[in-house]
Short mmCIF file of N, CA and C and ligand atoms in Angstrom, two decimals:
data_model
loop_
_atom_site.label_atom_id
_atom_site.label_comp_id
_atom_site.label_asym_id
_atom_site.label_seq_id
_atom_site.Cartn_x
_atom_site.Cartn_y
_atom_site.Cartn_z
N UNK O 1 50.01 160.69 328.29
CA UNK O 1 50.83 161.11 327.14
C UNK O 1 52.26 160.56 327.28
N UNK O 2 52.83 160.12 326.16
CA UNK O 2 54.19 159.57 326.19
C UNK O 2 55.19 160.69 326.49
N UNK O 3 56.17 160.40 327.34
CA UNK O 3 57.16 161.43 327.67
C UNK O 3 58.28 161.44 326.64
N UNK O 4 58.62 162.66 326.21
CA UNK O 4 59.71 162.80 325.24
C UNK O 4 60.73 163.77 325.82
N UNK O 5 62.01 163.55 325.53
CA UNK O 5 62.98 164.52 326.02
C UNK O 5 63.13 165.71 325.06
N UNK O 6 62.98 166.89 325.62
CA UNK O 6 63.13 168.13 324.84
C UNK O 6 64.29 168.94 325.40
N UNK O 7 64.99 169.65 324.51
CA UNK O 7 65.98 170.63 324.98
C UNK O 7 65.56 171.98 324.44
N UNK O 8 65.59 172.99 325.31
CA UNK O 8 65.24 174.34 324.89
C UNK O 8 66.50 175.19 325.05
N UNK O 9 66.98 175.73 323.93
CA UNK O 9 68.20 176.55 323.95
C UNK O 9 67.79 178.02 323.90
N UNK O 10 68.12 178.76 324.93
CA UNK O 10 67.73 180.17 325.01
C UNK O 10 66.53 180.30 325.95
N UNK O 11 66.80 180.78 327.16
CA UNK O 11 65.73 180.87 328.15
C UNK O 11 65.28 182.31 328.37
N UNK O 12 64.99 182.99 327.26
CA UNK O 12 64.34 184.30 327.32
C UNK O 12 62.85 184.07 327.55
N UNK O 13 62.01 185.08 327.27
CA UNK O 13 60.57 184.92 327.50
C UNK O 13 59.99 183.80 326.66
N UNK O 14 60.40 183.74 325.38
CA UNK O 14 59.86 182.74 324.46
C UNK O 14 60.27 181.32 324.86
N UNK O 15 61.58 181.12 325.03
CA UNK O 15 62.09 179.80 325.40
C UNK O 15 61.55 179.34 326.74
N UNK O 16 61.49 180.28 327.68
CA UNK O 16 61.00 179.95 329.01
C UNK O 16 59.55 179.48 328.96
N UNK O 17 58.73 180.18 328.18
CA UNK O 17 57.32 179.79 328.19
C UNK O 17 57.13 178.42 327.54
N UNK O 18 57.93 178.10 326.52
CA UNK O 18 57.84 176.76 325.91
C UNK O 18 58.31 175.71 326.93
N UNK O 19 59.47 175.96 327.53
CA UNK O 19 60.06 174.98 328.45
C UNK O 19 59.11 174.72 329.63
N UNK O 20 58.57 175.80 330.16
CA UNK O 20 57.69 175.70 331.33
C UNK O 20 56.44 174.86 331.01
N UNK O 21 55.84 175.18 329.88
CA UNK O 21 54.60 174.48 329.49
C UNK O 21 54.86 172.99 329.26
N UNK O 22 55.96 172.67 328.57
CA UNK O 22 56.29 171.26 328.31
C UNK O 22 56.53 170.53 329.63
N UNK O 23 57.24 171.19 330.51
CA UNK O 23 57.57 170.57 331.80
C UNK O 23 56.30 170.36 332.63
N UNK O 24 55.42 171.37 332.64
CA UNK O 24 54.16 171.25 333.37
C UNK O 24 53.31 170.10 332.81
N UNK O 25 53.48 169.84 331.50
CA UNK O 25 52.71 168.75 330.87
C UNK O 25 53.39 167.39 331.09
N UNK O 26 54.42 167.37 331.91
CA UNK O 26 55.05 166.09 332.28
C UNK O 26 56.19 165.66 331.39
N UNK O 27 56.63 166.54 330.49
CA UNK O 27 57.72 166.16 329.59
C UNK O 27 59.08 166.41 330.27
N UNK O 28 60.08 165.72 329.73
CA UNK O 28 61.45 165.90 330.26
C UNK O 28 62.07 167.07 329.49
N UNK O 29 62.49 168.10 330.21
CA UNK O 29 62.99 169.30 329.52
C UNK O 29 64.34 169.74 330.08
N UNK O 30 65.30 169.91 329.19
CA UNK O 30 66.58 170.49 329.59
C UNK O 30 66.62 171.93 329.06
N UNK O 31 66.87 172.88 329.94
CA UNK O 31 67.01 174.28 329.52
C UNK O 31 68.49 174.64 329.42
N UNK O 32 68.84 175.30 328.33
CA UNK O 32 70.26 175.68 328.11
C UNK O 32 70.32 177.17 327.84
N UNK O 33 71.21 177.86 328.53
CA UNK O 33 71.41 179.28 328.24
C UNK O 33 72.87 179.66 328.51
N UNK O 34 73.35 180.61 327.74
CA UNK O 34 74.72 181.08 327.90
C UNK O 34 74.84 181.96 329.15
N UNK O 35 73.69 182.51 329.56
CA UNK O 35 73.64 183.46 330.68
C UNK O 35 73.30 182.68 331.97
N UNK O 36 74.24 182.73 332.91
CA UNK O 36 74.09 181.97 334.15
C UNK O 36 72.80 182.35 334.91
N UNK O 37 72.49 183.66 334.91
CA UNK O 37 71.29 184.11 335.65
C UNK O 37 70.03 183.51 335.04
N UNK O 38 69.97 183.48 333.69
CA UNK O 38 68.78 182.92 333.02
C UNK O 38 68.63 181.44 333.37
N UNK O 39 69.76 180.73 333.37
CA UNK O 39 69.71 179.30 333.69
C UNK O 39 69.30 179.10 335.15
N UNK O 40 69.82 179.93 336.03
CA UNK O 40 69.47 179.82 337.46
C UNK O 40 67.99 180.10 337.68
N UNK O 41 67.47 181.14 337.02
CA UNK O 41 66.04 181.47 337.16
C UNK O 41 65.17 180.29 336.72
N UNK O 42 65.60 179.63 335.64
CA UNK O 42 64.79 178.53 335.09
C UNK O 42 64.84 177.29 335.98
N UNK O 43 65.86 177.22 336.84
CA UNK O 43 65.96 176.07 337.75
C UNK O 43 64.76 175.99 338.69
N UNK O 44 64.08 177.13 338.87
CA UNK O 44 62.92 177.16 339.76
C UNK O 44 61.75 176.35 339.21
N UNK O 45 61.70 176.18 337.90
CA UNK O 45 60.56 175.44 337.32
C UNK O 45 60.97 174.31 336.37
N UNK O 46 62.28 174.12 336.14
CA UNK O 46 62.71 173.00 335.29
C UNK O 46 63.56 172.05 336.12
N UNK O 47 63.57 170.77 335.71
CA UNK O 47 64.39 169.84 336.50
C UNK O 47 65.87 169.96 336.16
N UNK O 48 66.18 170.28 334.90
CA UNK O 48 67.59 170.37 334.51
C UNK O 48 67.86 171.64 333.71
N UNK O 49 68.88 172.36 334.12
CA UNK O 49 69.33 173.50 333.31
C UNK O 49 70.86 173.44 333.22
N UNK O 50 71.38 173.99 332.13
CA UNK O 50 72.81 173.97 331.91
C UNK O 50 73.24 175.34 331.40
N UNK O 51 74.38 175.83 331.86
CA UNK O 51 74.94 177.06 331.31
C UNK O 51 75.91 176.63 330.21
N UNK O 52 75.58 176.99 328.96
CA UNK O 52 76.46 176.60 327.85
C UNK O 52 76.24 177.53 326.67
N UNK O 53 77.29 177.69 325.88
CA UNK O 53 77.21 178.44 324.63
C UNK O 53 76.83 177.45 323.53
N UNK O 54 75.62 177.63 322.99
CA UNK O 54 75.12 176.67 322.01
C UNK O 54 75.86 176.77 320.67
N UNK O 55 76.68 177.78 320.49
CA UNK O 55 77.45 177.86 319.25
C UNK O 55 78.77 177.08 319.38
N UNK O 56 78.96 176.46 320.51
CA UNK O 56 80.15 175.65 320.75
C UNK O 56 79.75 174.17 320.63
N UNK O 57 80.18 173.55 319.55
CA UNK O 57 79.78 172.18 319.26
C UNK O 57 80.11 171.23 320.42
N UNK O 58 81.28 171.43 321.02
CA UNK O 58 81.69 170.53 322.11
C UNK O 58 80.77 170.66 323.32
N UNK O 59 80.30 171.89 323.56
CA UNK O 59 79.39 172.10 324.69
C UNK O 59 78.07 171.36 324.44
N UNK O 60 77.58 171.41 323.21
CA UNK O 60 76.33 170.71 322.90
C UNK O 60 76.51 169.20 322.98
N UNK O 61 77.66 168.72 322.52
CA UNK O 61 77.92 167.28 322.59
C UNK O 61 78.00 166.84 324.04
N UNK O 62 78.65 167.67 324.86
CA UNK O 62 78.84 167.24 326.25
C UNK O 62 77.54 167.24 327.06
N UNK O 63 76.52 167.99 326.62
CA UNK O 63 75.23 167.88 327.33
C UNK O 63 74.38 166.73 326.75
N UNK O 64 74.95 166.01 325.80
CA UNK O 64 74.25 164.85 325.22
C UNK O 64 73.07 165.25 324.36
N UNK O 65 73.28 166.28 323.52
CA UNK O 65 72.17 166.86 322.76
C UNK O 65 71.49 165.84 321.84
N UNK O 66 72.25 164.79 321.44
CA UNK O 66 71.66 163.79 320.55
C UNK O 66 70.63 162.89 321.26
N UNK O 67 70.59 163.00 322.59
CA UNK O 67 69.60 162.20 323.32
C UNK O 67 68.21 162.84 323.32
N UNK O 68 68.11 164.05 322.74
CA UNK O 68 66.82 164.75 322.77
C UNK O 68 66.09 164.56 321.45
N UNK O 69 64.83 164.19 321.55
CA UNK O 69 64.03 163.97 320.34
C UNK O 69 63.81 165.26 319.58
N UNK O 70 63.73 166.35 320.34
CA UNK O 70 63.40 167.63 319.72
C UNK O 70 64.18 168.74 320.42
N UNK O 71 64.83 169.58 319.64
CA UNK O 71 65.58 170.70 320.22
C UNK O 71 64.96 172.01 319.71
N UNK O 72 64.64 172.89 320.64
CA UNK O 72 64.02 174.16 320.29
C UNK O 72 65.06 175.26 320.45
N UNK O 73 65.34 175.97 319.36
CA UNK O 73 66.33 177.06 319.41
C UNK O 73 65.54 178.36 319.57
N UNK O 74 65.55 178.87 320.80
CA UNK O 74 64.75 180.07 321.11
C UNK O 74 65.63 181.31 321.24
N UNK O 75 66.73 181.31 320.47
CA UNK O 75 67.59 182.51 320.42
C UNK O 75 67.07 183.32 319.23
N UNK O 76 66.82 184.61 319.43
CA UNK O 76 66.28 185.39 318.32
C UNK O 76 67.14 186.58 317.95
N UNK O 77 67.32 187.46 318.92
CA UNK O 77 68.01 188.73 318.61
C UNK O 77 69.42 188.55 318.08
N UNK O 78 70.11 187.56 318.60
CA UNK O 78 71.45 187.29 318.08
C UNK O 78 71.33 186.29 316.93
N UNK O 79 71.09 186.85 315.73
CA UNK O 79 70.80 186.02 314.56
C UNK O 79 71.96 185.08 314.24
N UNK O 80 73.16 185.60 314.40
CA UNK O 80 74.35 184.79 314.10
C UNK O 80 74.39 183.54 314.99
N UNK O 81 74.12 183.73 316.28
CA UNK O 81 74.14 182.59 317.20
C UNK O 81 73.01 181.62 316.88
N UNK O 82 71.85 182.17 316.53
CA UNK O 82 70.72 181.31 316.19
C UNK O 82 71.05 180.43 314.98
N UNK O 83 71.60 181.03 313.95
CA UNK O 83 71.91 180.29 312.72
C UNK O 83 73.03 179.27 312.96
N UNK O 84 74.06 179.69 313.65
CA UNK O 84 75.18 178.80 313.94
C UNK O 84 74.72 177.60 314.77
N UNK O 85 73.86 177.86 315.75
CA UNK O 85 73.36 176.79 316.61
C UNK O 85 72.57 175.77 315.79
N UNK O 86 71.68 176.26 314.92
CA UNK O 86 70.89 175.34 314.10
C UNK O 86 71.81 174.52 313.18
N UNK O 87 72.83 175.17 312.63
CA UNK O 87 73.78 174.47 311.75
C UNK O 87 74.49 173.34 312.49
N UNK O 88 74.93 173.64 313.70
CA UNK O 88 75.65 172.63 314.49
C UNK O 88 74.72 171.47 314.84
N UNK O 89 73.49 171.81 315.25
CA UNK O 89 72.53 170.75 315.62
C UNK O 89 72.26 169.85 314.43
N UNK O 90 72.12 170.47 313.28
CA UNK O 90 71.86 169.72 312.04
C UNK O 90 73.05 168.80 311.72
N UNK O 91 74.26 169.36 311.80
CA UNK O 91 75.48 168.58 311.53
C UNK O 91 75.63 167.42 312.50
N UNK O 92 75.24 167.66 313.75
CA UNK O 92 75.37 166.60 314.75
C UNK O 92 74.34 165.49 314.53
N UNK O 93 73.27 165.82 313.80
CA UNK O 93 72.26 164.80 313.48
C UNK O 93 71.01 164.86 314.35
N UNK O 94 70.74 166.02 314.97
CA UNK O 94 69.50 166.15 315.75
C UNK O 94 68.31 166.02 314.79
N UNK O 95 67.34 165.17 315.16
CA UNK O 95 66.26 164.84 314.22
C UNK O 95 65.25 165.96 314.04
N UNK O 96 64.83 166.58 315.13
CA UNK O 96 63.80 167.61 315.00
C UNK O 96 64.29 168.92 315.62
N UNK O 97 64.41 169.93 314.77
CA UNK O 97 64.88 171.24 315.24
C UNK O 97 63.79 172.27 314.97
N UNK O 98 63.36 172.92 316.05
CA UNK O 98 62.38 174.00 315.93
C UNK O 98 63.11 175.29 316.26
N UNK O 99 62.98 176.30 315.41
CA UNK O 99 63.75 177.52 315.66
C UNK O 99 62.88 178.76 315.54
N UNK O 100 63.21 179.73 316.41
CA UNK O 100 62.49 181.01 316.38
C UNK O 100 63.19 181.94 315.39
N UNK O 101 62.38 182.61 314.54
CA UNK O 101 62.95 183.59 313.61
C UNK O 101 62.36 184.96 313.93
N UNK O 102 63.20 185.96 313.81
CA UNK O 102 62.69 187.32 314.08
C UNK O 102 62.03 187.93 312.86
N UNK O 103 62.46 187.50 311.69
CA UNK O 103 61.88 188.06 310.47
C UNK O 103 62.04 187.10 309.30
N UNK O 104 61.57 187.56 308.14
CA UNK O 104 61.52 186.71 306.94
C UNK O 104 62.89 186.17 306.54
N UNK O 105 63.90 187.06 306.50
CA UNK O 105 65.22 186.62 306.03
C UNK O 105 65.86 185.63 307.00
N UNK O 106 65.70 185.92 308.27
CA UNK O 106 66.20 185.01 309.29
C UNK O 106 65.55 183.63 309.10
N UNK O 107 64.25 183.62 308.91
CA UNK O 107 63.51 182.37 308.72
C UNK O 107 63.95 181.63 307.47
N UNK O 108 64.22 182.39 306.39
CA UNK O 108 64.65 181.74 305.14
C UNK O 108 65.99 181.02 305.33
N UNK O 109 66.89 181.67 306.06
CA UNK O 109 68.21 181.04 306.30
C UNK O 109 68.02 179.77 307.16
N UNK O 110 67.19 179.89 308.20
CA UNK O 110 66.97 178.72 309.07
C UNK O 110 66.38 177.56 308.27
N UNK O 111 65.50 177.89 307.35
CA UNK O 111 64.89 176.87 306.50
C UNK O 111 65.95 176.21 305.61
N UNK O 112 66.79 177.03 305.01
CA UNK O 112 67.85 176.52 304.10
C UNK O 112 68.82 175.58 304.81
N UNK O 113 69.12 175.88 306.07
CA UNK O 113 70.09 175.02 306.76
C UNK O 113 69.44 173.83 307.46
N UNK O 114 68.12 173.72 307.31
CA UNK O 114 67.48 172.47 307.72
C UNK O 114 66.65 172.48 308.98
N UNK O 115 66.26 173.66 309.50
CA UNK O 115 65.34 173.66 310.65
C UNK O 115 64.03 173.02 310.19
N UNK O 116 63.43 172.18 311.04
CA UNK O 116 62.22 171.46 310.63
C UNK O 116 60.97 172.31 310.76
N UNK O 117 61.00 173.20 311.74
CA UNK O 117 59.84 174.08 311.93
C UNK O 117 60.35 175.45 312.36
N UNK O 118 59.83 176.48 311.71
CA UNK O 118 60.27 177.84 312.05
C UNK O 118 59.08 178.60 312.62
N UNK O 119 59.31 179.22 313.76
CA UNK O 119 58.25 179.97 314.43
C UNK O 119 58.58 181.45 314.33
N UNK O 120 57.56 182.23 313.98
CA UNK O 120 57.69 183.69 313.95
C UNK O 120 56.78 184.21 315.06
N UNK O 121 57.30 184.35 316.29
CA UNK O 121 56.39 184.63 317.42
C UNK O 121 55.53 185.87 317.25
N UNK O 122 56.12 186.98 316.83
CA UNK O 122 55.32 188.22 316.73
C UNK O 122 54.25 188.10 315.65
N UNK O 123 54.66 187.60 314.46
CA UNK O 123 53.70 187.47 313.36
C UNK O 123 52.58 186.51 313.75
N UNK O 124 52.96 185.35 314.30
CA UNK O 124 51.96 184.33 314.64
C UNK O 124 50.99 184.83 315.71
N UNK O 125 51.53 185.56 316.68
CA UNK O 125 50.65 186.07 317.75
C UNK O 125 49.71 187.14 317.20
N UNK O 126 50.23 187.98 316.29
CA UNK O 126 49.38 189.01 315.67
C UNK O 126 48.22 188.38 314.93
N UNK O 127 48.53 187.30 314.17
CA UNK O 127 47.48 186.61 313.40
C UNK O 127 46.46 185.98 314.35
N UNK O 128 46.97 185.44 315.46
CA UNK O 128 46.07 184.80 316.42
C UNK O 128 45.11 185.81 317.03
N UNK O 129 45.63 186.97 317.38
CA UNK O 129 44.79 188.01 317.98
C UNK O 129 43.73 188.45 316.96
N UNK O 130 44.16 188.67 315.69
CA UNK O 130 43.21 189.09 314.66
C UNK O 130 42.12 188.04 314.47
N UNK O 131 42.53 186.75 314.44
CA UNK O 131 41.55 185.67 314.27
C UNK O 131 40.56 185.62 315.43
N UNK O 132 41.08 185.89 316.63
CA UNK O 132 40.18 185.89 317.79
C UNK O 132 39.17 187.03 317.66
N UNK O 133 39.66 188.20 317.19
CA UNK O 133 38.76 189.35 317.04
C UNK O 133 37.70 189.08 315.97
N UNK O 134 38.09 188.30 314.94
CA UNK O 134 37.15 188.01 313.85
C UNK O 134 36.20 186.86 314.17
N UNK O 135 36.50 186.14 315.25
CA UNK O 135 35.67 184.99 315.59
C UNK O 135 34.27 185.45 316.00
N UNK O 136 33.23 184.77 315.48
CA UNK O 136 31.85 185.18 315.81
C UNK O 136 31.56 185.06 317.30
N UNK O 137 32.33 184.19 317.99
CA UNK O 137 32.08 184.01 319.43
C UNK O 137 32.73 185.08 320.29
N UNK O 138 33.53 185.92 319.63
CA UNK O 138 34.28 186.93 320.40
C UNK O 138 33.33 188.07 320.79
N UNK O 139 33.45 188.52 322.03
CA UNK O 139 32.63 189.66 322.46
C UNK O 139 33.03 190.87 321.63
N UNK O 140 32.08 191.76 321.37
CA UNK O 140 32.41 192.96 320.58
C UNK O 140 33.31 193.90 321.36
N UNK O 141 34.44 194.28 320.71
CA UNK O 141 35.35 195.23 321.35
C UNK O 141 35.16 196.60 320.74
P1 LIG Y 201 62.85 186.72 324.36
O1 LIG Y 201 62.18 187.59 323.34
O2 LIG Y 201 62.48 185.27 324.22
O3 LIG Y 201 62.67 187.22 325.77
P2 LIG Y 201 65.43 187.92 324.49
O4 LIG Y 201 64.89 189.23 324.07
O5 LIG Y 201 65.84 187.73 325.94
O6 LIG Y 201 64.41 186.76 324.07
P3 LIG Y 201 67.24 186.63 322.62
O7 LIG Y 201 68.42 187.25 321.97
O8 LIG Y 201 66.17 186.12 321.72
O9 LIG Y 201 66.73 187.69 323.65
O10 LIG Y 201 67.83 185.49 323.54
C1 LIG Y 201 67.06 184.53 324.16
C2 LIG Y 201 67.94 183.77 325.14
O11 LIG Y 201 68.98 183.09 324.42
C3 LIG Y 201 68.66 184.68 326.16
O12 LIG Y 201 68.36 184.23 327.46
C4 LIG Y 201 70.13 184.53 325.81
O13 LIG Y 201 70.98 184.57 326.97
C5 LIG Y 201 70.19 183.16 325.14
N1 LIG Y 201 71.32 182.98 324.24
C6 LIG Y 201 71.80 183.88 323.34
N2 LIG Y 201 72.87 183.38 322.71
C7 LIG Y 201 73.07 182.13 323.20
C8 LIG Y 201 74.03 181.09 322.96
N3 LIG Y 201 75.01 181.25 322.07
N4 LIG Y 201 73.94 179.93 323.66
C9 LIG Y 201 72.95 179.76 324.57
N5 LIG Y 201 72.03 180.68 324.86
C10 LIG Y 201 72.07 181.86 324.19
#
Protein backbone atom coordinates (compact mmCIF):
# COMPACT_ATOMS: atom_id res chain seq x y z
CA UNK A 1 0.00 0.00 0.00
CA UNK A 2 1.23 3.51 -0.84
CA UNK A 3 2.28 5.50 2.23
CA UNK A 4 0.48 8.77 2.84
CA UNK A 5 1.17 11.33 5.53
CA UNK A 6 -1.72 11.80 7.97
CA UNK A 7 -2.09 14.21 10.87
CA UNK A 8 -4.48 13.41 13.70
CA UNK A 9 -5.49 16.39 15.85
CA UNK A 10 -6.86 15.35 19.24
CA UNK A 11 -5.51 12.20 20.83
CA UNK A 12 -8.52 11.13 22.88
CA UNK A 13 -9.95 7.61 22.46
CA UNK A 14 -11.28 8.34 18.97
CA UNK A 15 -8.18 10.10 17.60
CA UNK A 16 -5.87 7.59 19.22
CA UNK A 17 -7.60 4.60 17.70
CA UNK A 18 -7.46 6.17 14.20
CA UNK A 19 -3.81 7.20 14.59
CA UNK A 20 -2.79 3.81 15.97
CA UNK A 21 -4.51 1.83 13.22
CA UNK A 22 -3.05 4.00 10.43
CA UNK A 23 0.41 3.73 11.93
CA UNK A 24 0.12 -0.05 12.35
CA UNK A 25 -0.84 -0.20 8.66
CA UNK A 26 2.48 1.44 7.80
CA UNK A 27 1.26 4.99 7.24
CA UNK A 28 3.11 8.10 8.36
CA UNK A 29 1.14 9.66 11.22
CA UNK A 30 1.69 12.83 13.21
CA UNK A 31 -0.35 13.08 16.41
CA UNK A 32 -1.16 16.56 17.74
CA UNK A 33 -2.71 17.38 21.10
CA UNK A 34 -2.91 20.45 23.31
CA UNK A 35 -2.48 18.20 26.36
CA UNK A 36 1.14 17.22 26.96
CA UNK A 37 0.18 13.96 28.72
CA UNK A 38 -1.97 12.83 25.76
CA UNK A 39 0.88 13.56 23.35
CA UNK A 40 3.38 11.74 25.58
CA UNK A 41 1.11 8.68 25.88
CA UNK A 42 0.79 8.55 22.08
CA UNK A 43 4.57 8.60 21.69
CA UNK A 44 4.50 4.95 22.76
CA UNK A 45 2.85 3.91 19.49
CA UNK A 46 3.37 6.83 17.05
CA UNK A 47 6.61 7.98 15.49
CA UNK A 48 5.83 11.69 15.81
CA UNK A 49 3.72 13.64 18.27
CA UNK A 50 3.52 17.36 18.91
CA UNK A 51 2.02 19.40 21.73
CA UNK A 52 0.14 22.25 20.05
CA UNK A 53 -3.11 24.19 20.18
CA UNK A 54 -4.79 23.48 16.86
CA UNK A 55 -6.80 26.69 17.10
CA UNK A 56 -3.54 28.61 16.75
CA UNK A 57 -2.84 29.06 13.04
CA UNK A 58 0.87 29.67 13.61
CA UNK A 59 1.20 26.43 15.56
CA UNK A 60 -0.37 24.47 12.70
CA UNK A 61 1.84 26.19 10.15
CA UNK A 62 4.95 25.50 12.17
CA UNK A 63 4.24 21.74 12.25
CA UNK A 64 4.02 21.87 8.44
CA UNK A 65 0.34 20.92 8.33
CA UNK A 66 0.22 21.53 4.56
CA UNK A 67 2.56 18.57 4.06
CA UNK A 68 -0.19 16.17 5.15
CA UNK A 69 -2.51 14.68 2.55
CA UNK A 70 -5.24 14.21 5.09
CA UNK A 71 -5.89 15.84 8.47
CA UNK A 72 -8.28 14.24 10.94
CA UNK A 73 -9.83 16.57 13.52
CA UNK A 74 -10.74 14.30 16.42
CA UNK A 75 -11.72 17.05 18.86
CA UNK A 76 -15.36 16.61 19.85
CA UNK A 77 -16.45 17.90 23.22
CA UNK A 78 -14.93 21.31 22.69
CA UNK A 79 -17.11 22.26 19.73
CA UNK A 80 -15.62 25.72 19.44
CA UNK A 81 -12.09 24.34 19.10
CA UNK A 82 -13.25 21.71 16.63
CA UNK A 83 -14.93 24.30 14.38
CA UNK A 84 -12.11 26.81 14.63
CA UNK A 85 -9.53 24.14 13.81
CA UNK A 86 -11.43 23.01 10.69
CA UNK A 87 -11.79 26.66 9.60
CA UNK A 88 -8.07 27.29 9.94
CA UNK A 89 -7.16 24.07 8.11
CA UNK A 90 -9.52 25.01 5.30
CA UNK A 91 -8.10 28.56 5.08
CA UNK A 92 -4.57 27.19 5.01
CA UNK A 93 -5.54 24.99 2.06
CA UNK A 94 -5.46 21.47 3.56
CA UNK A 95 -6.94 19.24 0.84
CA UNK A 96 -8.69 16.55 2.85
CA UNK A 97 -10.20 17.27 6.26
CA UNK A 98 -12.04 14.59 8.21
CA UNK A 99 -13.78 15.79 11.35
CA UNK A 100 -15.60 14.18 14.25
CA UNK A 101 -19.01 15.65 15.13
CA UNK A 102 -20.83 15.05 18.37
CA UNK A 103 -24.26 15.79 16.98
CA UNK A 104 -26.30 17.00 14.02
CA UNK A 105 -25.74 20.74 14.49
CA UNK A 106 -22.04 20.34 15.04
CA UNK A 107 -21.87 18.25 11.86
CA UNK A 108 -23.86 20.82 9.87
CA UNK A 109 -21.43 23.59 10.82
CA UNK A 110 -18.43 21.41 9.94
CA UNK A 111 -20.02 20.68 6.59
CA UNK A 112 -20.69 24.39 5.91
CA UNK A 113 -17.10 25.38 6.59
CA UNK A 114 -15.78 22.72 4.25
CA UNK A 115 -14.91 19.50 6.11
CA UNK A 116 -14.70 16.78 3.44
CA UNK A 117 -15.95 13.95 5.60
CA UNK A 118 -17.83 14.12 8.89
CA UNK A 119 -17.88 11.20 11.28
CA UNK A 120 -20.51 10.73 13.97
CA UNK A 121 -18.81 8.06 16.11
CA UNK A 122 -21.71 7.21 18.44
CA UNK A 123 -24.37 7.19 15.72
CA UNK A 124 -22.20 5.22 13.29
CA UNK A 125 -21.23 2.65 15.91
CA UNK A 126 -24.87 2.24 16.97
CA UNK A 127 -25.87 1.57 13.35
CA UNK A 128 -23.01 -0.89 12.97
CA UNK A 129 -24.05 -2.85 16.04
CA UNK A 130 -27.70 -2.95 14.87
CA UNK A 131 -26.60 -4.13 11.41
CA UNK A 132 -24.49 -6.85 12.96
CA UNK A 133 -27.46 -7.99 15.06
CA UNK A 134 -29.66 -8.05 11.95
CA UNK A 135 -27.12 -9.98 9.92
CA UNK A 136 -28.29 -13.55 9.15
CA UNK A 137 -24.81 -14.81 10.03
CA UNK A 138 -25.00 -13.35 13.52
CA UNK A 139 -25.50 -15.83 16.35
CA UNK A 140 -28.85 -15.40 18.09
CA UNK A 141 -28.59 -13.15 21.13
P1 LIG B 1 -12.61 10.91 23.01
O1 LIG B 1 -14.10 10.69 23.05
O2 LIG B 1 -12.03 10.70 21.65
O3 LIG B 1 -11.88 10.14 24.07
P2 LIG B 1 -12.35 13.14 24.76
O4 LIG B 1 -13.59 12.77 25.49
O5 LIG B 1 -11.02 12.91 25.44
O6 LIG B 1 -12.36 12.45 23.32
P3 LIG B 1 -12.47 15.63 23.26
O7 LIG B 1 -12.93 16.94 23.77
O8 LIG B 1 -13.21 15.06 22.11
O9 LIG B 1 -12.44 14.68 24.51
O10 LIG B 1 -10.93 15.83 22.93
C1 LIG B 1 -10.17 14.91 22.24
C2 LIG B 1 -8.72 15.33 22.33
O11 LIG B 1 -8.54 16.61 21.70
C3 LIG B 1 -8.22 15.52 23.78
O12 LIG B 1 -7.07 14.72 23.98
C4 LIG B 1 -7.92 17.00 23.88
O13 LIG B 1 -6.79 17.29 24.72
C5 LIG B 1 -7.64 17.40 22.44
N1 LIG B 1 -7.86 18.81 22.15
C6 LIG B 1 -8.90 19.58 22.57
N2 LIG B 1 -8.75 20.84 22.13
C7 LIG B 1 -7.61 20.87 21.40
C8 LIG B 1 -6.90 21.89 20.68
N3 LIG B 1 -7.35 23.15 20.63
N4 LIG B 1 -5.75 21.57 20.05
C9 LIG B 1 -5.28 20.29 20.09
N5 LIG B 1 -5.87 19.30 20.75
C10 LIG B 1 -7.03 19.57 21.39
